[in-house]
Amino acid sequence: MREGSGGSGKGEGAERRRLLPRPSQPLQLGSLPRGYQFLPTPGASAKEVGASRVPALFTKWGPRAASEERSPLENVTPRAVATLPPARTMSSFSRAAVLVLLVASGGLSHFSRAAAQIGPPEVQLEAEDTSIIINISPPGTINSSMWATHFTYSLVIWKNSSSVEETRHTVYSGEKINDLLPETTYCLKVRARLPIQKKSGSYSPTLCINTTAQHKLPRPENVEVDAVNNYILKWNYPYENMNFQVQYLLGYYKRIPSDYSDKWKTVSDCKRIVSRHCDFSEEITTDGIYYLRVQASNGTITSFWSAERKFDTRIHTRRGPPSIVVKPHKDSLSVYINVPGESEKKPTSQDYPLIYEVIYWENASNIENKMIVKQKLFEVSDLKPLTLYCLKVRALLDNEKSSKGSQFSNVECSKITPDEPKKTWIIVICFIFVAGLIFIAYGLKRLQKLVKYVFYPSCKPPSNMDEWFSNQPLKNLLVTSEEQTESCIIEKANIIVLEETNQNGKNDVCNKQDNHDSGNYSNEDETSSNKMTEEKLEQETMQLETV
Amino acid sequence: MTSWTFLPVALVLLFSSTLCSLGCDLTQGLLEDFSLLHQMSPFSLGPCWKDRTNFNFPKEAMLQRENGTVIVHEMLQQIFTIFSLSATPAAWNQTQLMQLLSGLHQQLEQLERCLGQDVEWEEPSLGSVNPRLALKSYFQGIRQYLQGKEYSHCAWEIVRVEIRKIFLFMNKLTRNLMN
């Protein structure tokens, strides 16, 4: 059925000239017609016409690529390109025509699937005693990686003798499959996978290989990273008197589709070390993903490299112990956890959320209660009142792969008491109340003074009266009129005394003036009569004052 | 781009990163990538202005709001491929280039992990432009441009400007995704 579509090649060939874009322009891909499928041509030659070459990843649906003898790409190109009508170079009519042709030639059954299929990758194997190294080339040719498609791979592996299969995912090229038996035949097949679209390609042909005989020196095991203070790699080794060498690799080399075996670098402090740990903190200059491996040597023979340990600086951040602040309440404790270093550039809670393990116990007993919390501020409730509780907290990663946590915080103890805050609130309110009262009292006093001033003025004349009476005598009059009243009062006492001895008109004068205080200022009649007595009064007041 | 115009962008990005709490949040990482990209070349753009060209960024295809994270993944992967070419100028700050590649790889792994948990992405329907294919074609154009100019440092400068524009677009896109 597929070959029948070649018959319409003439019509498509006529389209070919229009469909093939000019070499100087980047290839414009229209959308993939629904249901149309492609298979790669593993044998396609690399010689293609400039930019117009279709990536060898995708060719038109046809019989299984592996089984068919593929002629040079030239024969394939027209058909493949014919299925990708660039929108600009085709009129809508011809586009529709092509579609109709495709539908006719394709048949409905082939349009039920919407996926573009990916071809098998090329695989090369290398055997060690307990592991196999897999070198994978992406589907298509090396040059086809110009489309920068990033594949990951998954594989199925089984022992030739048994039928038990093991599937592994997210395999990178150059990866090792470990924990195998020596001198055994293993068979495997690999397929490529587009991680985002979750599309998997077809499997490569099955390849089998024998693992070698057991090497004299085993390789280091249980390679782990300990990142509490510094970055330290630890491993186990059964024999003594061995030298070890540690190497690291920047993780991004695995994403570049070329061979990275020469990119491994030796950790400068761990070239020939005797101890079973290596501090590689100095090599970690950049944030990112690293791979580490260890090798043992007894001077003459070196073992194979250990399994690679992946190390992500964002997961294995050096994390000191958290600190906690505890506040007691009526029957609970509220706890706030402070994680040092979390507020820095890359907060770990974004993609590797931290969870916290809280251990608390009554001071009297030894029974420990554990809880896991996800927030930094939380409450421990249902506690007995008036008992002393102690807590400690550590941070963990919410990630199954890493079960390592930070160190525990210091132990904080706190006694459950009735709510203190209420008491303090009462005191504060009382204080405010008292202060308010004082303020109000002061305010009232001021007000009273003001009212008194407005409605009940004192005898004191307004100060601007001084201007009106520039005359000295009158000025004296004004001044002394006040003194007059005072002296009157005083005089009265004296007059009373004097009355007994000497009667004079002062009495009348005083009385008059007493009664007509305010009238003094407007009353002109009395001023002249007052004048005479003024001097006398003045003298007497002065005498009194001196006394 | 002067440091003064960079500052408000940085501030906006910093603020937006504190608001987001999704697992696929890359705002912080994108800001650092942009900063490294900005600093790593000692060359200036002026003498290279004659080499400028229009790369035809597929704006229409990017208008699709759905699958924004997939688009960001594709962009980051393509940018990674460009800067991992062995033909980058030797005069560039190699440490910063290494930091950029390392950061991109980390973000890509994070996205692959995060997208791996989502529902399978559906192919766009017939007739609509597939944004990923449009992006592939666009980046292929950039790589061909570099090849055509024989990876001269001027060509790299033009490409650096273009990719910085893409980072700004990605920042906008990730911010829209958060809302």
XYZ file of C-alpha atoms in Angstrom, chain B residues 28-124:
97
model
C 15.469 32.009 40.025
C 17.526 29.799 37.763
C 16.603 31.759 34.662
C 17.715 34.964 36.308
C 21.135 33.495 37.027
C 21.467 32.104 33.524
C 20.682 35.503 32.111
C 23.224 37.149 34.348
C 25.983 34.724 33.352
C 25.137 35.084 29.691
C 25.333 38.817 30.062
C 28.743 38.819 31.686
C 30.736 36.137 30.019
C 31.852 37.850 26.843
C 34.499 40.573 26.808
C 33.489 41.715 23.347
C 31.164 44.596 22.659
C 28.307 44.575 20.227
C 29.121 47.772 18.385
C 31.664 46.544 15.857
C 29.501 43.512 15.181
C 26.383 45.426 14.307
C 26.918 44.829 10.597
C 26.487 41.094 11.145
C 23.044 41.360 12.589
C 20.215 39.402 11.062
C 16.622 38.576 11.724
C 16.258 35.108 13.132
C 12.461 35.085 12.846
C 11.505 34.131 16.325
C 8.200 32.239 15.975
C 6.067 34.625 17.996
C 2.745 33.308 16.754
C 3.544 29.812 17.827
C 4.532 31.026 21.269
C 1.179 32.626 21.855
C -0.230 29.306 22.933
C -0.674 29.534 26.661
C -0.864 25.835 27.260
C 2.230 23.706 27.662
C 4.339 26.704 28.512
C 6.643 24.524 30.580
C 7.236 22.262 27.607
C 8.182 25.275 25.538
C 10.594 26.441 28.226
C 12.156 22.986 28.285
C 12.638 23.003 24.554
C 14.160 26.468 24.630
C 16.557 25.602 27.410
C 17.606 22.410 25.659
C 18.302 24.256 22.446
C 20.229 26.991 24.234
C 22.239 24.307 25.988
C 23.094 22.709 22.679
C 24.283 25.995 21.237
C 26.543 26.855 24.137
C 27.944 23.367 24.438
C 29.375 23.615 20.950
C 33.112 23.383 21.041
C 33.335 26.429 18.817
C 32.525 28.994 21.493
C 35.125 31.777 21.567
C 38.135 31.048 23.729
C 38.098 34.626 24.998
C 34.879 34.009 26.865
C 35.048 33.542 30.599
C 35.218 29.765 30.696
C 34.180 29.543 34.321
C 31.004 31.451 33.653
C 30.323 29.407 30.561
C 30.695 26.291 32.662
C 28.341 27.721 35.274
C 25.808 28.509 32.586
C 25.927 24.998 31.143
C 25.768 23.463 34.591
C 22.800 25.617 35.546
C 20.970 24.811 32.318
C 21.540 21.094 32.800
C 20.253 21.263 36.345
C 17.144 23.158 35.266
C 16.505 20.740 32.435
C 16.758 17.741 34.744
C 14.425 19.448 37.156
C 11.911 20.131 34.392
C 12.126 16.578 33.123
C 11.457 15.305 36.607
C 8.641 17.744 37.154
C 7.011 17.270 33.754
C 7.341 13.538 34.096
C 4.606 13.596 36.678
C 2.142 15.478 34.527
C -0.448 14.225 32.137
C 0.936 13.271 28.790
C 1.256 16.200 26.508
C -1.040 15.985 23.551
C 0.068 16.773 20.068
C -1.512 19.930 18.757
